[in-house]
PDB file of C-alpha atoms in Angstrom:
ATOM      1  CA  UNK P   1      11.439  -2.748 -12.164  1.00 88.00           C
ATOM      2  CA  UNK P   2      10.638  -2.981  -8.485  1.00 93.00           C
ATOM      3  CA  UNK P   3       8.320  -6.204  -9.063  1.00 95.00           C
ATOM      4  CA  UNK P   4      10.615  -7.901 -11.848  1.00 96.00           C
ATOM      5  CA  UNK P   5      10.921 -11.072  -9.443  1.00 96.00           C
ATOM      6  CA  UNK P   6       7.268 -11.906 -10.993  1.00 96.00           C
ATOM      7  CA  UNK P   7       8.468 -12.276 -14.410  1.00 93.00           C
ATOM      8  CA  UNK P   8      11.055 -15.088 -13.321  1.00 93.00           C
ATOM      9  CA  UNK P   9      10.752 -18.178 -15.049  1.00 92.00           C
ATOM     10  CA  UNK P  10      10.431 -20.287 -12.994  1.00 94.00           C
ATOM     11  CA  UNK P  11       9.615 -18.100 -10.224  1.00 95.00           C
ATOM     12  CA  UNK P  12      12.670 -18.496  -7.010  1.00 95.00           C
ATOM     13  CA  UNK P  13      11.224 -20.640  -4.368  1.00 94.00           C
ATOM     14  CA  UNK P  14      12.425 -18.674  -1.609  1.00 96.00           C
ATOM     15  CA  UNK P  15      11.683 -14.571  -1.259  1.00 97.00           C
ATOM     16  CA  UNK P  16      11.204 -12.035   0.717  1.00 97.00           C
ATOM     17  CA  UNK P  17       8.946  -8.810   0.641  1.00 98.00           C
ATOM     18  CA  UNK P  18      10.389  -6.035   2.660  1.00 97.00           C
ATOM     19  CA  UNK P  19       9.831  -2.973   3.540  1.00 96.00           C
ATOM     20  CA  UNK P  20       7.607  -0.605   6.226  1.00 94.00           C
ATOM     21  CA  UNK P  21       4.601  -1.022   4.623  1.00 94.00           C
ATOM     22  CA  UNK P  22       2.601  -3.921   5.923  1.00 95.00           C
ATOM     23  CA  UNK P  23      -0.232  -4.040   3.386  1.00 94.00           C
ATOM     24  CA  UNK P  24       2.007  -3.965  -0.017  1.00 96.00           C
ATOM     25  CA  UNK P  25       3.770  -6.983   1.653  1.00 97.00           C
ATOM     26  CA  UNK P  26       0.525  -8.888   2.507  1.00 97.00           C
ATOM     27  CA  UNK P  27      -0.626  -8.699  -0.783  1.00 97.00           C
ATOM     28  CA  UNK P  28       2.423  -9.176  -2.921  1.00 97.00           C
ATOM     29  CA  UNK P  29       2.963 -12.626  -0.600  1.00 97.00           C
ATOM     30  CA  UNK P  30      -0.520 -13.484  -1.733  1.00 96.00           C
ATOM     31  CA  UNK P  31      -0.312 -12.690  -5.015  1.00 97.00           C
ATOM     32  CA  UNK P  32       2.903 -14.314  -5.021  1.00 97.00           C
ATOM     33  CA  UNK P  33       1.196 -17.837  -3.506  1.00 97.00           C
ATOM     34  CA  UNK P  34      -1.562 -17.240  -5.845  1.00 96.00           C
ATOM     35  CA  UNK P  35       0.737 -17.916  -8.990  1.00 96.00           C
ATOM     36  CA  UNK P  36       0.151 -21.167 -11.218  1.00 95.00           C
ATOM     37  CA  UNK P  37       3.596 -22.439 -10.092  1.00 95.00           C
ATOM     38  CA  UNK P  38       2.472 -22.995  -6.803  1.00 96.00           C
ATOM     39  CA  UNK P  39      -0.985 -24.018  -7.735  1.00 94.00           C
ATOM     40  CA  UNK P  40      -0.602 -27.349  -5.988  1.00 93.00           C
ATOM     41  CA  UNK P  41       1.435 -26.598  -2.857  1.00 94.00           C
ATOM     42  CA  UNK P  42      -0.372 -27.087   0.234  1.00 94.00           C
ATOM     43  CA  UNK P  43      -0.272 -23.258   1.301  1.00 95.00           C
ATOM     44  CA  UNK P  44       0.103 -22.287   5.143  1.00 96.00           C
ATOM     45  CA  UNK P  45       0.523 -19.285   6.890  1.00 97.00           C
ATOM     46  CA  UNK P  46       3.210 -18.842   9.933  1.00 97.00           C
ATOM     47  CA  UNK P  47       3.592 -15.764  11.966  1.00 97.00           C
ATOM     48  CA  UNK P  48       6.560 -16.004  13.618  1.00 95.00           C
ATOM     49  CA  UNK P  49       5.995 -13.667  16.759  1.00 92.00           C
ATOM     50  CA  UNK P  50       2.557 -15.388  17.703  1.00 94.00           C
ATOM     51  CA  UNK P  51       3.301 -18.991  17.001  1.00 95.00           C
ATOM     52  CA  UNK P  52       7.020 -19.211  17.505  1.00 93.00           C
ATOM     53  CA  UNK P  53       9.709 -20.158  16.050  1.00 95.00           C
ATOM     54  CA  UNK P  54       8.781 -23.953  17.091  1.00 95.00           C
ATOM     55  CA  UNK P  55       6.193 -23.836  14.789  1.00 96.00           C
ATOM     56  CA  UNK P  56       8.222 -22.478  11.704  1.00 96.00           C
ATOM     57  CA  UNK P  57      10.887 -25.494  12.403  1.00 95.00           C
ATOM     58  CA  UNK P  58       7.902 -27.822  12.169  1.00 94.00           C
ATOM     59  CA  UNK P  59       6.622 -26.648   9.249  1.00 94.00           C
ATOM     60  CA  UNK P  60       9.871 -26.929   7.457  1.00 93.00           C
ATOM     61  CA  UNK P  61      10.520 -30.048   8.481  1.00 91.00           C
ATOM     62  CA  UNK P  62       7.186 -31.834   8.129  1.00 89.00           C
ATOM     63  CA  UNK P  63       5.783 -33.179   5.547  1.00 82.00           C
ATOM     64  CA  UNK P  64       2.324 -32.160   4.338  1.00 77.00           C
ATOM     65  CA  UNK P  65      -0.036 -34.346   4.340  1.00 74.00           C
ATOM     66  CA  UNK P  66      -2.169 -32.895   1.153  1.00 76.00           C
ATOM     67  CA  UNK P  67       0.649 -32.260  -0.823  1.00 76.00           C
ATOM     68  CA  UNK P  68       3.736 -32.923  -2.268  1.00 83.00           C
ATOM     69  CA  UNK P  69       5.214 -29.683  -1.935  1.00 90.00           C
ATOM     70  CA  UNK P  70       4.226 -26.685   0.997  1.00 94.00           C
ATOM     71  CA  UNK P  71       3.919 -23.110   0.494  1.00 96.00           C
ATOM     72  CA  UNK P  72       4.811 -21.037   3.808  1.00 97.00           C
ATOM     73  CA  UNK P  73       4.281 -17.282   3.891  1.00 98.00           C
ATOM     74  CA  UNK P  74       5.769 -16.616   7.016  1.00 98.00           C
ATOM     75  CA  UNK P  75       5.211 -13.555   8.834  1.00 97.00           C
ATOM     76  CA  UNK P  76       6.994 -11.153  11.356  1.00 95.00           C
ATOM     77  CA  UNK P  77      10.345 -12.932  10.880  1.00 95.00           C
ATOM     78  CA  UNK P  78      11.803 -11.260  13.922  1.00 93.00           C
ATOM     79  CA  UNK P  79      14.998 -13.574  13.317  1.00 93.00           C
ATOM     80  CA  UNK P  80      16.256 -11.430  10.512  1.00 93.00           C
ATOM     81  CA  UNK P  81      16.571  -8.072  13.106  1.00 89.00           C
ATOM     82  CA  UNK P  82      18.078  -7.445  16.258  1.00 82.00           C
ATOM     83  CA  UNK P  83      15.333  -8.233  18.509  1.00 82.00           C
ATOM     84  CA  UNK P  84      15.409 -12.152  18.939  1.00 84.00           C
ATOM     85  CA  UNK P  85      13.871 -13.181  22.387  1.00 85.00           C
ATOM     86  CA  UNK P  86      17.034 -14.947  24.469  1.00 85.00           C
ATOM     87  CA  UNK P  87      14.186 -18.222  24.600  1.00 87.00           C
ATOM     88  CA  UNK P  88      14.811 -18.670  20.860  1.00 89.00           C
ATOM     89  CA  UNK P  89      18.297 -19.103  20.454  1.00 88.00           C
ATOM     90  CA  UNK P  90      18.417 -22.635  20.698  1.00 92.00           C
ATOM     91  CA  UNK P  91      15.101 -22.625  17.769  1.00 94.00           C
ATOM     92  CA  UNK P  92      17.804 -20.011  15.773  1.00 93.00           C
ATOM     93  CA  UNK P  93      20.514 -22.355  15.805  1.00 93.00           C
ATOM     94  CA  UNK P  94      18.169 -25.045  14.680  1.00 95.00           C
ATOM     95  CA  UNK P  95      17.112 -22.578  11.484  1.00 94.00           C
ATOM     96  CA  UNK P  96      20.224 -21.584  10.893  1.00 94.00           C
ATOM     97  CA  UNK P  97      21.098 -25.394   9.915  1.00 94.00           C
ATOM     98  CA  UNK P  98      17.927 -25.458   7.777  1.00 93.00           C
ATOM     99  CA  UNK P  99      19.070 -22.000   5.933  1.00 94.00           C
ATOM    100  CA  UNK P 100      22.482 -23.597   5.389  1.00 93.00           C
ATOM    101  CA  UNK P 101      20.683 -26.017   2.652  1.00 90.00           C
ATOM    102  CA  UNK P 102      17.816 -23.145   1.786  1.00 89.00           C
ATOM    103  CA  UNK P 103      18.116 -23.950  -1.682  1.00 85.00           C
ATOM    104  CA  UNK P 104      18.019 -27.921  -1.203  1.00 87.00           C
ATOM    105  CA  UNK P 105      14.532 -27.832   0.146  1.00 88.00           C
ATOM    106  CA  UNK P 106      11.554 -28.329  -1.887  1.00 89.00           C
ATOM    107  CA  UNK P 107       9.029 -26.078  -0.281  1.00 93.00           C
ATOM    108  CA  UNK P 108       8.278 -22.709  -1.388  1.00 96.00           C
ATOM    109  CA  UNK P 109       8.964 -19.971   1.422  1.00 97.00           C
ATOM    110  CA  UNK P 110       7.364 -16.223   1.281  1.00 98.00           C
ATOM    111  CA  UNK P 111       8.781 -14.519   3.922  1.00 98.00           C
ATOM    112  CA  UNK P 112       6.619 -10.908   4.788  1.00 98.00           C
ATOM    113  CA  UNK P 113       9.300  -8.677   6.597  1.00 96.00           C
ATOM    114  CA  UNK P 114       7.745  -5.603   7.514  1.00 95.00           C
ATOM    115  CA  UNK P 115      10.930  -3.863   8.773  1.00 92.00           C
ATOM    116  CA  UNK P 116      13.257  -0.904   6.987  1.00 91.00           C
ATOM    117  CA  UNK P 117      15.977  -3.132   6.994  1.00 90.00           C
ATOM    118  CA  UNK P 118      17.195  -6.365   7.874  1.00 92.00           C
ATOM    119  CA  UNK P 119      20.570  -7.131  10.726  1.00 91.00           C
ATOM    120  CA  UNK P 120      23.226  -7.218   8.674  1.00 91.00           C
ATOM    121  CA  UNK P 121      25.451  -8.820  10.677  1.00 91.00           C
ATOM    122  CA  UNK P 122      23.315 -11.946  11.642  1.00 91.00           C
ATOM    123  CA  UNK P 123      23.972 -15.549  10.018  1.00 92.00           C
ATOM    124  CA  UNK P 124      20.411 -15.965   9.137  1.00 93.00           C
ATOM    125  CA  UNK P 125      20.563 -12.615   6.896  1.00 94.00           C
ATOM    126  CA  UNK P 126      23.517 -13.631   5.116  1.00 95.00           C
ATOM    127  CA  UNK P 127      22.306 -16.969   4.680  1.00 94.00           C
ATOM    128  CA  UNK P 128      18.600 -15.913   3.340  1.00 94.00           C
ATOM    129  CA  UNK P 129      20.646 -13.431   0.746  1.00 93.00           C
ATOM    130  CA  UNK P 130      22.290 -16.313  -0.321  1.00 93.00           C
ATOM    131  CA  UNK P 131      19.504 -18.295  -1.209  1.00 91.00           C
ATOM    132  CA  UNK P 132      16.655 -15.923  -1.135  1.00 94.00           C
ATOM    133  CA  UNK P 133      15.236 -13.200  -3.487  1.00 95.00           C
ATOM    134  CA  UNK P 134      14.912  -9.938  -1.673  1.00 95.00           C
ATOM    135  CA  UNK P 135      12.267  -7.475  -3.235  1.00 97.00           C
ATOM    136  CA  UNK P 136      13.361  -4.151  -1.727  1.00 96.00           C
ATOM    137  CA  UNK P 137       9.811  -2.719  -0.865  1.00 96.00           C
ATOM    138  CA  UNK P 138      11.083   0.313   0.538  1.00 94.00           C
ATOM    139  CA  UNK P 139       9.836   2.875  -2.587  1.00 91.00           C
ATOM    140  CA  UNK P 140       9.634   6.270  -1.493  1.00 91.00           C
ATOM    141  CA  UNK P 141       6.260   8.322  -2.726  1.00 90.00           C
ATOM    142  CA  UNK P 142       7.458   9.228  -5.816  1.00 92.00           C
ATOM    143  CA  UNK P 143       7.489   5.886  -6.859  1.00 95.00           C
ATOM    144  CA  UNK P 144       4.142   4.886  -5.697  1.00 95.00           C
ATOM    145  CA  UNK P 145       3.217   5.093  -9.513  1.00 96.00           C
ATOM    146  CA  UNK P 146       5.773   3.135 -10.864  1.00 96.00           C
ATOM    147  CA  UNK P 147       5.076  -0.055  -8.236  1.00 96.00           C
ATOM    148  CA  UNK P 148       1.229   0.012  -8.874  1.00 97.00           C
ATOM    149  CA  UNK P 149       1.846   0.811 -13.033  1.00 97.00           C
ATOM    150  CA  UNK P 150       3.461  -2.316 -11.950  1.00 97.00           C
ATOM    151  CA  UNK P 151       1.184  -4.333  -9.742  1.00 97.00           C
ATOM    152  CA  UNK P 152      -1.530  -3.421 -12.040  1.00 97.00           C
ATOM    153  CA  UNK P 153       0.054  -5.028 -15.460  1.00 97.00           C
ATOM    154  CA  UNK P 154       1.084  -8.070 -13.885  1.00 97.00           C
ATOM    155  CA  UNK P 155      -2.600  -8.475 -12.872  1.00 97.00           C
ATOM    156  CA  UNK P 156      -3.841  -8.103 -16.039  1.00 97.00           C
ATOM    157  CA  UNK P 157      -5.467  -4.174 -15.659  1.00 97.00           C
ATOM    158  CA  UNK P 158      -4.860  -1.054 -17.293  1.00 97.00           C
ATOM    159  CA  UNK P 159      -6.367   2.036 -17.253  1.00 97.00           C
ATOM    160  CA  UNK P 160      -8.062   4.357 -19.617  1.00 96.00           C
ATOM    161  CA  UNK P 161      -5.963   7.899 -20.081  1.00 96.00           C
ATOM    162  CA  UNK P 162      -6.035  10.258 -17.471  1.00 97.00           C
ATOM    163  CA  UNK P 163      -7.795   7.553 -14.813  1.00 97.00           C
ATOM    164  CA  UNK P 164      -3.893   6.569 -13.809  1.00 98.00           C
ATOM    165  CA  UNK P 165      -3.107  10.011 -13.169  1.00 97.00           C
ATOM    166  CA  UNK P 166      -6.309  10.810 -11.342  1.00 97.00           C
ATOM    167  CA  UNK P 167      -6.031   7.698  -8.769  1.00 97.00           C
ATOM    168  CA  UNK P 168      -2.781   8.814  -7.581  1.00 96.00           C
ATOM    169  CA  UNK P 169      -3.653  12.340  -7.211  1.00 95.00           C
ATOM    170  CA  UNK P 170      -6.822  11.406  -5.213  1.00 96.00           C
ATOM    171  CA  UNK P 171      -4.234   8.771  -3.409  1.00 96.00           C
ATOM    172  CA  UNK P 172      -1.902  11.771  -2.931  1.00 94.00           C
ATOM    173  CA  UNK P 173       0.715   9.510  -4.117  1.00 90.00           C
ATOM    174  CA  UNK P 174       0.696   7.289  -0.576  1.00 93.00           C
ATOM    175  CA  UNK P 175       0.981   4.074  -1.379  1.00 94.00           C
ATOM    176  CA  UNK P 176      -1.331   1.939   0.916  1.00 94.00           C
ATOM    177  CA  UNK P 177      -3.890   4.208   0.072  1.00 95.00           C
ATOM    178  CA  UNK P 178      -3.453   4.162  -3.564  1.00 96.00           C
ATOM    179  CA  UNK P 179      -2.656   0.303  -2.979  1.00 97.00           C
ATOM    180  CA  UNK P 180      -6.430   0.203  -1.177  1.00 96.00           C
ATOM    181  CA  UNK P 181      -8.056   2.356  -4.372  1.00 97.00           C
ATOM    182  CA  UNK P 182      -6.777  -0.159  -7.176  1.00 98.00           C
ATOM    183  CA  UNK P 183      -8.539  -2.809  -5.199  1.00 96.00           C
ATOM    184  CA  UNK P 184     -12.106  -0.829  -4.764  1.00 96.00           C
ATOM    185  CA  UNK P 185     -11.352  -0.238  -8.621  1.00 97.00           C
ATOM    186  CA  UNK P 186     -11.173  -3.408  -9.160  1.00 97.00           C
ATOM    187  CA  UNK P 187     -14.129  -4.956  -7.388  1.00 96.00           C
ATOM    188  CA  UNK P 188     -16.278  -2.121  -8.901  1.00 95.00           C
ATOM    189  CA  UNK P 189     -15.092  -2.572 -12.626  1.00 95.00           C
ATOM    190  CA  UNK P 190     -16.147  -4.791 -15.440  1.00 92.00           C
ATOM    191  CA  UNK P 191     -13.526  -6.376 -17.076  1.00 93.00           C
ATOM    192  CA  UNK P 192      -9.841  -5.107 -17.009  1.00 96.00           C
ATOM    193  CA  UNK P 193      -9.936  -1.717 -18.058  1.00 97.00           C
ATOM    194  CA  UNK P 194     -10.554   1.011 -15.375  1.00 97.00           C
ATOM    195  CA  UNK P 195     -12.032   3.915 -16.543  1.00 96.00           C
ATOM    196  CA  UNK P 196     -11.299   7.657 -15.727  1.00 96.00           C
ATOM    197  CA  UNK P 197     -15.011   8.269 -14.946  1.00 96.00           C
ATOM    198  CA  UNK P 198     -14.820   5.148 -12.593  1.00 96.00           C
ATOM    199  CA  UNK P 199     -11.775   6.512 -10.293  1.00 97.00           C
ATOM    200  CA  UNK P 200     -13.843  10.219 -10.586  1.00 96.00           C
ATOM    201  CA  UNK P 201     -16.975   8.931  -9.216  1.00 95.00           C
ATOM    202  CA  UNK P 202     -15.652   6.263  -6.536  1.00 95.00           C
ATOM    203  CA  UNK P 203     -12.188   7.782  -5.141  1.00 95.00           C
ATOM    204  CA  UNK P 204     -12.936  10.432  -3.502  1.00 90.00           C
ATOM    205  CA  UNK P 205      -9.871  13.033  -2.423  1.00 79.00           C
ATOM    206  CA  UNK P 206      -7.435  11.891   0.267  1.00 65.00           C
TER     207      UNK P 206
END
């Protein structure tokens, strides 16, 4: 299962969704913050190539003042691939210490890495694989089906027969656009159960 780290008990408090396709990621880290683990973390959002990496050490290092425990989904992680700006080595050093005890911390991380793969050969990978859970987002189209059978079940949907079928043929099995007709089917349907007449009248053909 591509999205088995959802049925972890408790879920891991560090992970990271990645793979090219920015809008699966955005929502899975969501969806992921949304969970009743985390209900009372004080959730904040950190994108790493617009704040900094100054603000990423701060918010792993200070403590919240709502809550006991944070919740960072932190964006564009640039630190995990080759490009790292020569004015953030010293803030890399200083997260590189912080990785070291990853699993020692209390807050919840999300990193959203929107990359085909990570650098290998950097300390902050191999420390993040150590203490991390990757979710390898990289599904090629024949498994769009398979990742939103998925999605869908842990939200709680299913589908009438033949409606599956017909949303990823009108989808034409790409996966942020089948991603962005399970949400319209969901804000237009009653209930849990999406219909077949439902994805006929209101997805039209890709």
């Amino acid at each position: 299962m591509i999205l088995s780290v959802f049925n972890k008990k408790p879920l891991p408090q560090a992970v990271v969704f990645l793979g090219p396709h920015a809008l699966l990621n955005d929502y899975l880290a969501k969806f992921y913050a949304s969970q009743a683990q985390f209900k009372d973390c004080d959730l904040q959002t950190i994108d790493c190539q617009e704040d900094g990496l100054g603000a990423l050490l701060a918010a792993l290092t200070e403590s919240s003042l709502f809550s006991a425990q944070k919740l960072l989904i932190i964006k564009n992680p640039f630190f995990l691939t080759s490009k790292v700006p020569a004015t953030e080595k010293k803030n890399v050093k200083e997260l590189q210490t912080i990785f070291e005890h990853l699993q020692e911390l209390t807050d919840a991380l999300v990193f959203v890495a929107d990359h085909e793969k990570l650098d290998q050969r950097k300390k902050l990978t191999k420390l993040l694989k150590q203490g991390a859970e990757i979710v390898d987002l990289r599904v090629k189209p024949y498994q769009t089906g398979d990742l939103l059978g998925e999605l869908a079940k842990l939200e709680g949907y299913s589908f009438e027969p033949g409606a599956f079928k017909l949303l990823l043929e009108r989808s034409d099995q790409v996966l942020e656009t089948a991603l962005g007709n399970y949400n319209t089917l969901k804000a237009i349907t009653a209930g849990k159960t999406i219909s077949k007449q439902t994805v006929s009248e209101h997805i039209d053909l890709s």
